[in-house]
mmCIF file of C-alpha atoms and ligand atoms in Angstrom:
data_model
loop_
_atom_site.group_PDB
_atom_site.id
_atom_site.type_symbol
_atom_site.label_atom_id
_atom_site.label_comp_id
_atom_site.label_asym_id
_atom_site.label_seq_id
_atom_site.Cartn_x
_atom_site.Cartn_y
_atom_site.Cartn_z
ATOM 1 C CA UNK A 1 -25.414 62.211 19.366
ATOM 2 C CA UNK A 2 -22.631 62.337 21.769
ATOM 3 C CA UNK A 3 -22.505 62.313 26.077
ATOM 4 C CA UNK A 4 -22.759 66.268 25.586
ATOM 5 C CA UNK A 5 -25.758 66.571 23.604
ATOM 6 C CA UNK A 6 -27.453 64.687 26.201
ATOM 7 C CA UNK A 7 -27.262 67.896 28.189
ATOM 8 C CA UNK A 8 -28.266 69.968 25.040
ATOM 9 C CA UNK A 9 -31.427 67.778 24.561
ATOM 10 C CA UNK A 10 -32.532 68.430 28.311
ATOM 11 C CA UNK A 11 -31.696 72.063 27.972
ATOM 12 C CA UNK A 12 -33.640 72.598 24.474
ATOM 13 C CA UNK A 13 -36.534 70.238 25.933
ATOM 14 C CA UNK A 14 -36.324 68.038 23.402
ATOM 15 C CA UNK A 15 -37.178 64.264 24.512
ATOM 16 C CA UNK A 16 -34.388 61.522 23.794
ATOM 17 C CA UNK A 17 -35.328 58.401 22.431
ATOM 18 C CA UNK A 18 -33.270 54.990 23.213
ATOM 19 C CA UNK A 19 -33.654 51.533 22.819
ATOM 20 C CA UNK A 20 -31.686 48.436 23.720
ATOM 21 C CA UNK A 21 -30.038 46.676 20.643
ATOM 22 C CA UNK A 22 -27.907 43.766 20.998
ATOM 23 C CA UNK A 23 -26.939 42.220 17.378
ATOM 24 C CA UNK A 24 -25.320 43.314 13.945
ATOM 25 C CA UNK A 25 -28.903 43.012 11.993
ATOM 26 C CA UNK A 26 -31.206 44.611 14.801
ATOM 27 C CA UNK A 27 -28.635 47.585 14.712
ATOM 28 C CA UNK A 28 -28.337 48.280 11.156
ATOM 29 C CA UNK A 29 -31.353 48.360 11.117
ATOM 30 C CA UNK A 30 -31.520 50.770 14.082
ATOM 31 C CA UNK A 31 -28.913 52.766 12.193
ATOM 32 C CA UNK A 32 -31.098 54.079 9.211
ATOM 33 C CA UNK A 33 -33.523 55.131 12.013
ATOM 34 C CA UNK A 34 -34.031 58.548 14.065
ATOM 35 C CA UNK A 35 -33.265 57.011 17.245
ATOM 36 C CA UNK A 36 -31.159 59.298 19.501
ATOM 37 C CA UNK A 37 -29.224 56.059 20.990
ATOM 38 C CA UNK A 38 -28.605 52.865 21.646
ATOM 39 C CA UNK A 39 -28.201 50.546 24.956
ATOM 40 C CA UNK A 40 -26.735 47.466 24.928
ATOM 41 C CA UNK A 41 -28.060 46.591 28.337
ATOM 42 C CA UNK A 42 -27.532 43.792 30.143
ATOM 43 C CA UNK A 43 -31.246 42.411 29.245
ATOM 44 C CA UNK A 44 -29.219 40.908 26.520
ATOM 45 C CA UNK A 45 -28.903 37.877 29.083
ATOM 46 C CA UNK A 46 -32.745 37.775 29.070
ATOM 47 C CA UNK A 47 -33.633 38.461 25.819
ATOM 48 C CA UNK A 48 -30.625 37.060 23.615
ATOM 49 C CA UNK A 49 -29.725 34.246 25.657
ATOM 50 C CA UNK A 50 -33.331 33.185 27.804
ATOM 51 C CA UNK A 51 -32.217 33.661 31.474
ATOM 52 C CA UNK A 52 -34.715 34.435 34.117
ATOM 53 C CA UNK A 53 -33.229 37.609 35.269
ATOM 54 C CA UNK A 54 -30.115 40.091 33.934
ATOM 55 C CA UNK A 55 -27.082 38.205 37.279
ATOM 56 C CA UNK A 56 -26.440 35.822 34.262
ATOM 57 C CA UNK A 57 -24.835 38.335 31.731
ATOM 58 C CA UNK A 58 -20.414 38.518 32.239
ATOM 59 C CA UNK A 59 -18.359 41.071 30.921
ATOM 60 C CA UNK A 60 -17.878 38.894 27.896
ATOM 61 C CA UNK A 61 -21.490 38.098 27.030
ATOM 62 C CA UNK A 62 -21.501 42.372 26.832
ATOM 63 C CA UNK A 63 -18.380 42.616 24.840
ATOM 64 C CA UNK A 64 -19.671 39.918 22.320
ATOM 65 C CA UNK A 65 -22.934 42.176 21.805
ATOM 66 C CA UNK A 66 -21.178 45.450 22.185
ATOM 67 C CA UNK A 67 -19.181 44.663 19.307
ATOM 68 C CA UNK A 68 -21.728 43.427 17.302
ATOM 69 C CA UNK A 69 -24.151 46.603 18.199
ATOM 70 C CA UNK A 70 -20.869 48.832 16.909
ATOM 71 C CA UNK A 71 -20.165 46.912 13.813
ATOM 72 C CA UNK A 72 -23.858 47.406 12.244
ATOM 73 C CA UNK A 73 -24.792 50.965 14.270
ATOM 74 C CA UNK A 74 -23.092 53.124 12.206
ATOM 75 C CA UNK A 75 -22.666 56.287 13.860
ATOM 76 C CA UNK A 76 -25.461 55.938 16.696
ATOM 77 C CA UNK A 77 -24.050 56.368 20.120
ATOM 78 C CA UNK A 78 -23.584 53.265 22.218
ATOM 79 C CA UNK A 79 -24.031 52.630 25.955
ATOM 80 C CA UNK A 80 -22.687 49.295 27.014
ATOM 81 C CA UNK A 81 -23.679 47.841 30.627
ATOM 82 C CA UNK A 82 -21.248 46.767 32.841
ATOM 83 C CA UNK A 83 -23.024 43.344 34.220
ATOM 84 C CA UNK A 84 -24.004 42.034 37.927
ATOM 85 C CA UNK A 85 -20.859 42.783 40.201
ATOM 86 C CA UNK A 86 -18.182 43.615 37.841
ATOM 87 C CA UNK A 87 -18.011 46.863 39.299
ATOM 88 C CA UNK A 88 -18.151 45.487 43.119
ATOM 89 C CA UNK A 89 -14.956 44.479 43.012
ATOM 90 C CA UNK A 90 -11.094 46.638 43.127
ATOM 91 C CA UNK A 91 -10.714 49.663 41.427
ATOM 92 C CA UNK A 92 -8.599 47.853 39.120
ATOM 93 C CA UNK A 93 -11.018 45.178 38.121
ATOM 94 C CA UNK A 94 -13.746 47.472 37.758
ATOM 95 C CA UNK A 95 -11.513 49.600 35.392
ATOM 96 C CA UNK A 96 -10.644 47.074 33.626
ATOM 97 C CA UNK A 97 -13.981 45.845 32.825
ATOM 98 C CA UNK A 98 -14.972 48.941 32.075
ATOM 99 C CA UNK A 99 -12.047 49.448 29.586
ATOM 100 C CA UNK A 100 -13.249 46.288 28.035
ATOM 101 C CA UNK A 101 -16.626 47.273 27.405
ATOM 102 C CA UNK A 102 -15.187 50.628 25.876
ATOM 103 C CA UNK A 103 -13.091 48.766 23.742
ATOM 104 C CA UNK A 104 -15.392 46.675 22.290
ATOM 105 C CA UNK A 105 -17.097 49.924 21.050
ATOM 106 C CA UNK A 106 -19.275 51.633 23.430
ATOM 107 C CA UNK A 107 -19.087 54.940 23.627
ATOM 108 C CA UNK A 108 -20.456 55.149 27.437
ATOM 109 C CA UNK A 109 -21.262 52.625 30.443
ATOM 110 C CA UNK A 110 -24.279 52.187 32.151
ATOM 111 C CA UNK A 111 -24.402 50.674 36.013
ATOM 112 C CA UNK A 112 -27.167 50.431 38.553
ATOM 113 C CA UNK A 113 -27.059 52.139 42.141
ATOM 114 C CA UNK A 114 -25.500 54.735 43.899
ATOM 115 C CA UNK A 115 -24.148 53.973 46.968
ATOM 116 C CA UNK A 116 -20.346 52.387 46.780
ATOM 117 C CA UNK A 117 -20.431 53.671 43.094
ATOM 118 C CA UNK A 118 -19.361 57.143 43.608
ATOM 119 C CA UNK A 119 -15.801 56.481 43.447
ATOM 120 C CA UNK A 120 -15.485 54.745 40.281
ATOM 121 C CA UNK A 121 -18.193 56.909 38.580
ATOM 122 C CA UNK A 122 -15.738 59.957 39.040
ATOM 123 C CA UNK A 123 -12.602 57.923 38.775
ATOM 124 C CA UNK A 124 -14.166 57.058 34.680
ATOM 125 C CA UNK A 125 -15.330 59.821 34.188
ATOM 126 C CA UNK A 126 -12.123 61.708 34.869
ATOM 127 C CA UNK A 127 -10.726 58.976 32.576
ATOM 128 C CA UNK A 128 -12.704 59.873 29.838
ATOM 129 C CA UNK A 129 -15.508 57.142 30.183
ATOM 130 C CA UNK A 130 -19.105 58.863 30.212
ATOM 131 C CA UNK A 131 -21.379 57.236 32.717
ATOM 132 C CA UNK A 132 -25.380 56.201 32.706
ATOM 133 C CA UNK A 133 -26.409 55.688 36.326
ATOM 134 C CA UNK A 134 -29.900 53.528 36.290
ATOM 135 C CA UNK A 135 -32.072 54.334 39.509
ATOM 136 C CA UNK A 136 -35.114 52.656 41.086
ATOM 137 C CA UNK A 137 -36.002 49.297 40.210
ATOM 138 C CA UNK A 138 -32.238 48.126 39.592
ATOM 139 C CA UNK A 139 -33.042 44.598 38.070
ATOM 140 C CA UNK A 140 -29.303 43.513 39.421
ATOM 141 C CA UNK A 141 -30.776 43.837 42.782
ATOM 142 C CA UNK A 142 -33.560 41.554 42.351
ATOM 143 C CA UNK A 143 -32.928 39.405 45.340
ATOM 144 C CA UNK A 144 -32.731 42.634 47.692
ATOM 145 C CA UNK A 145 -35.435 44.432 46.164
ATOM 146 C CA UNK A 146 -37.840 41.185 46.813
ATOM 147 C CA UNK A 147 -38.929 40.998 42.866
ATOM 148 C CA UNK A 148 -39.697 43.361 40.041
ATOM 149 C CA UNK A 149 -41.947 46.039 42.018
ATOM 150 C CA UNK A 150 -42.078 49.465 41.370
ATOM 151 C CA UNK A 151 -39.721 51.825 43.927
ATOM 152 C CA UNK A 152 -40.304 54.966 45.276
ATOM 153 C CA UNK A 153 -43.872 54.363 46.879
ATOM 154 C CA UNK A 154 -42.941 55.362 50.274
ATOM 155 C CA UNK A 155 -41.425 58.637 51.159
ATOM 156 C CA UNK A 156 -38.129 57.179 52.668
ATOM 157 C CA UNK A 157 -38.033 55.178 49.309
ATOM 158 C CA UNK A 158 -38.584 58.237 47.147
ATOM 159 C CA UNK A 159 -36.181 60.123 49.423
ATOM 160 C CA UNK A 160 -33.578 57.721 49.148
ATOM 161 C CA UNK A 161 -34.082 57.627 44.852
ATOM 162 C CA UNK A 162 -33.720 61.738 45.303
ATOM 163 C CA UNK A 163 -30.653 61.787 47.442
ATOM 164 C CA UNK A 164 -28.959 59.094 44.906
ATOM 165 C CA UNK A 165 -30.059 60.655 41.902
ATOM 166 C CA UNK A 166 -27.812 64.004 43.058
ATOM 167 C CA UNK A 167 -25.393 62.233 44.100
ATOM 168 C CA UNK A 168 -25.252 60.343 40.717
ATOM 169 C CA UNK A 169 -25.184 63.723 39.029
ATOM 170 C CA UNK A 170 -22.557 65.038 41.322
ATOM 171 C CA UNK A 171 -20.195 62.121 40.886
ATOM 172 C CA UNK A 172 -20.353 63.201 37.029
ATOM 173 C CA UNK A 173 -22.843 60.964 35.271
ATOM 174 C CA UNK A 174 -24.017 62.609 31.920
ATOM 175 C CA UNK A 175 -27.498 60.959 31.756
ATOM 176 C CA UNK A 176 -30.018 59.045 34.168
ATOM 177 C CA UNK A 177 -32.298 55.721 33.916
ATOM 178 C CA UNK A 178 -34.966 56.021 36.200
ATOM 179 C CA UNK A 179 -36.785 52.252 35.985
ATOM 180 C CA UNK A 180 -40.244 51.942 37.370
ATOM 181 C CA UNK A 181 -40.771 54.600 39.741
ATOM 182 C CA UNK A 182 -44.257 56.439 39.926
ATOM 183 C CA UNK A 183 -45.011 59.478 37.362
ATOM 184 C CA UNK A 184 -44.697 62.123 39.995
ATOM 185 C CA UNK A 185 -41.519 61.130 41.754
ATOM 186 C CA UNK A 186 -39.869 60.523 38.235
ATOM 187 C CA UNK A 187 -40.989 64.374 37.593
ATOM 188 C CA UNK A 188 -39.751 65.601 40.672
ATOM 189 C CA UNK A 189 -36.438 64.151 39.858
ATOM 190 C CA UNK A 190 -35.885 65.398 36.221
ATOM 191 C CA UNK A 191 -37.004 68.993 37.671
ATOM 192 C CA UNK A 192 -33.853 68.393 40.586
ATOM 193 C CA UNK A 193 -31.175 67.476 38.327
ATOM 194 C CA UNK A 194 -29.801 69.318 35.332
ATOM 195 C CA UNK A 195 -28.492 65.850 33.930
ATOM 196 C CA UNK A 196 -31.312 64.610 31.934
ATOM 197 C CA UNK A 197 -33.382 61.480 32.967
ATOM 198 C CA UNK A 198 -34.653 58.787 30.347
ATOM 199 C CA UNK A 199 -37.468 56.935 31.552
ATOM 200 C CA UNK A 200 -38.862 53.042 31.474
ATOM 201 C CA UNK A 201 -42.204 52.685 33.137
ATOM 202 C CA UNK A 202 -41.325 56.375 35.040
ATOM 203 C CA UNK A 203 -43.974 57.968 33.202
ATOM 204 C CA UNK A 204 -44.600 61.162 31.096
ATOM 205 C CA UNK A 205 -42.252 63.401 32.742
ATOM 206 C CA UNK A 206 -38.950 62.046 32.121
ATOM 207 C CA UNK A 207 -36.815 64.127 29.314
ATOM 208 C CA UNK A 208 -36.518 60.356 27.588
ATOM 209 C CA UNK A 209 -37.851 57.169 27.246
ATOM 210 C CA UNK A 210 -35.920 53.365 27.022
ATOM 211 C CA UNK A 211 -37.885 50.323 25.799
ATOM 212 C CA UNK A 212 -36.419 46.609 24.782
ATOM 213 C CA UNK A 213 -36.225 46.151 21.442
ATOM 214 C CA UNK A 214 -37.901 43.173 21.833
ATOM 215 C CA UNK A 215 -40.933 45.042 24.036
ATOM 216 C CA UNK A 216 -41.108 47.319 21.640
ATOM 217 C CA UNK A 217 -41.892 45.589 18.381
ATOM 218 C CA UNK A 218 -44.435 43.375 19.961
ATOM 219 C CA UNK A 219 -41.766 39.763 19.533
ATOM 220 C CA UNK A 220 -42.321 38.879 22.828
ATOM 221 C CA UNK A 221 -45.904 38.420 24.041
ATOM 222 C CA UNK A 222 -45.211 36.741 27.034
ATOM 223 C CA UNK A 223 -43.734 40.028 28.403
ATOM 224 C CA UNK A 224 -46.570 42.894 28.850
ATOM 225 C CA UNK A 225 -46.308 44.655 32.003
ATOM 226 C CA UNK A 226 -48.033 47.913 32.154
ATOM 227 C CA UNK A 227 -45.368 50.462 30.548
ATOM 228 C CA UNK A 228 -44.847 48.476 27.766
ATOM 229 C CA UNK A 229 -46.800 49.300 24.511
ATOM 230 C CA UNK A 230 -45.906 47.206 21.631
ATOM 231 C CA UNK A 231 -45.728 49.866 18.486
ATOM 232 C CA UNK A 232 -45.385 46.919 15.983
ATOM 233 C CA UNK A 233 -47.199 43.817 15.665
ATOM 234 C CA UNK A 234 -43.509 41.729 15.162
ATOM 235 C CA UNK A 235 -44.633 38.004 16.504
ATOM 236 C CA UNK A 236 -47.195 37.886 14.135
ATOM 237 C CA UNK A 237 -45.087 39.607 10.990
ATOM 238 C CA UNK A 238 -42.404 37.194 11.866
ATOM 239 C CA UNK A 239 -44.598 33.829 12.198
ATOM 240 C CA UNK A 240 -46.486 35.358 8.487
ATOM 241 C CA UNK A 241 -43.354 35.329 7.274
ATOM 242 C CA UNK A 242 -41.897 31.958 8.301
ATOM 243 C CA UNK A 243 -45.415 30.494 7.472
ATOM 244 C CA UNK A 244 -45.412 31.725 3.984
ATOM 245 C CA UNK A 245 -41.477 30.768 3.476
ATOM 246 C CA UNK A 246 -42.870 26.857 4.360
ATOM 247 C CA UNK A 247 -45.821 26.754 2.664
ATOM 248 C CA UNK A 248 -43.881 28.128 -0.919
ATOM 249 C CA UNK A 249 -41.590 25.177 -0.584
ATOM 250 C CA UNK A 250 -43.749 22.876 0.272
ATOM 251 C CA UNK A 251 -46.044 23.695 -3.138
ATOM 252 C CA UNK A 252 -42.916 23.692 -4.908
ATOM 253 C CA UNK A 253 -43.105 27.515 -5.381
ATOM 254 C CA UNK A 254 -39.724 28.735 -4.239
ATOM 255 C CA UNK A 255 -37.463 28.779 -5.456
ATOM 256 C CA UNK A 256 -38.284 30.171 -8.860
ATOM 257 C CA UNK A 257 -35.901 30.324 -11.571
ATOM 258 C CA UNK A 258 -34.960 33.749 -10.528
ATOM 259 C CA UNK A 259 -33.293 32.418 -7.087
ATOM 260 C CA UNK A 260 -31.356 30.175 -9.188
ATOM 261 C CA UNK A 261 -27.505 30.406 -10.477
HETATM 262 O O1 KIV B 1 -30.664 46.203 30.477
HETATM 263 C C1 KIV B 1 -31.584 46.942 30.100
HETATM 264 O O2 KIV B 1 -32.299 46.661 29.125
HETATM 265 C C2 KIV B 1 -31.823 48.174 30.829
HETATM 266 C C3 KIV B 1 -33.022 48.983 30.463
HETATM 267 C C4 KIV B 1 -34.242 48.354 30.979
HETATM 268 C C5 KIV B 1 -32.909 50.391 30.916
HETATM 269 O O3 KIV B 1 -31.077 48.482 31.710
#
């Protein structure tokens, strides 16, 4: 997969998958799998690292994972995010963040919002940097958003998620997150643009879908809002596992002679 089969996928109707990775193991794993693409998104400050929200993750915490993701993904194609007000700041800084992530082997960015983006969107793109926008609920703007709600309920909301989402496309972004907007707005949307959208909790009509990692394999039951589905039972596997490892030393059962040099 590369920026431009994006496009192809949206064009042939056929839904991308993605999924947020964040370590070596998790994305060799990810590697030997059918999955279109990987994001390392800045949930890595949640999920990795146990912060309350995503303001937490710098450029560095990115890089670290960004380089891990690339060293274990083989040749799955990478979006890195660029974290809580790196790109707020001069054109040079954001660049240069930017640059960073790239370095540390994404193949694209990701950043949340439209307006005061434009700029830079088309100023990396033109550089050779493929974009992600992310529209709706924008977890970097917690505080002005009032909490994790879903966007788009009114009709100056849904007008304003419209008008960015063009905007987005027209500043040259090759792909879309739309995060927690309702089912028929999110349609509405992916039937505007001719950038594909890839949906988490945006329902059916989005030409992808994102989940955590995490989310997805069930490892984190204190997380269930409504659009998750966990498609693996992973907290349990994982305690089975580590119950079974402690209970086989204790009874003097492993190691066997095999395990033994
Ligand atoms: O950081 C992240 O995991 C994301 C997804 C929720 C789209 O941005």
């Amino acid at each position: 997969m590369n920026s431009l089969e994006f496009y192809q996928k949206k064009v042939n109707q056929e839904k991308i998958t993605m999924v947020t990775c964040y370590d070596y193991t998790s994305a060799r794993i990810l590697s030997g799998t059918s999955i279109d693409c990987l994001l390392v998104g800045d949930s890595a400050a949640m999920t990795m690292h146990g912060f309350k929200d995503t303001l937490s993750a710098t450029i560095e915490m990115m890089c670290f994972h960004t380089a891990a993701v690339r060293r274990g993904a083989g040749n799955k194609f990478i979006i890195g995010d660029l974290p809580f007000l790196s790109y707020r700041k001069s054109l040079s800084k954001n660049v240069s963040d930017a640059q960073k992530l790239m370095q540390a082997g994404a193949h694209a960015v990701k950043l949340e919002g439209a307006t005061g983006n434009l700029s830079f969107i088309h100023h990396l793109t033109e550089s050779g940097v493929p974009v992600m926008g992310h529209l709706g609920l924008t977890p970097q703007f917690i505080h002005t958003l009032g909490g994790y709600k879903v966007q788009g309920k009114t009709e100056e909301s849904a007008k304003r998620i419209r008008e960015d989402a063009l905007q987005l496309q027209e500043a040259g972004c090759f792909a879309l997150v739309l995060e927690c907007i309702p089912n028929t707005i999110a349609k509405e949307i992916t039937q505007l643009l001719s950038i594909p959208t890839i949906g988490i909790g945006a329902g059916l009509f989005t030409d992808g879908q994102v989940l955590v990692f995490q989310d997805l394999l069930g490892l984190n039951l204190d997380f269930k809002p409504k659009f998750v589905k966990f498609f693996a039972n992973g907290h349990e596997q994982f305690k089975k596992g580590i119950e079974a490892y402690v209970d086989s030393v204790k009874a003097g059962e492993f190691p066997q002679h095999e395990h033994c040099h």
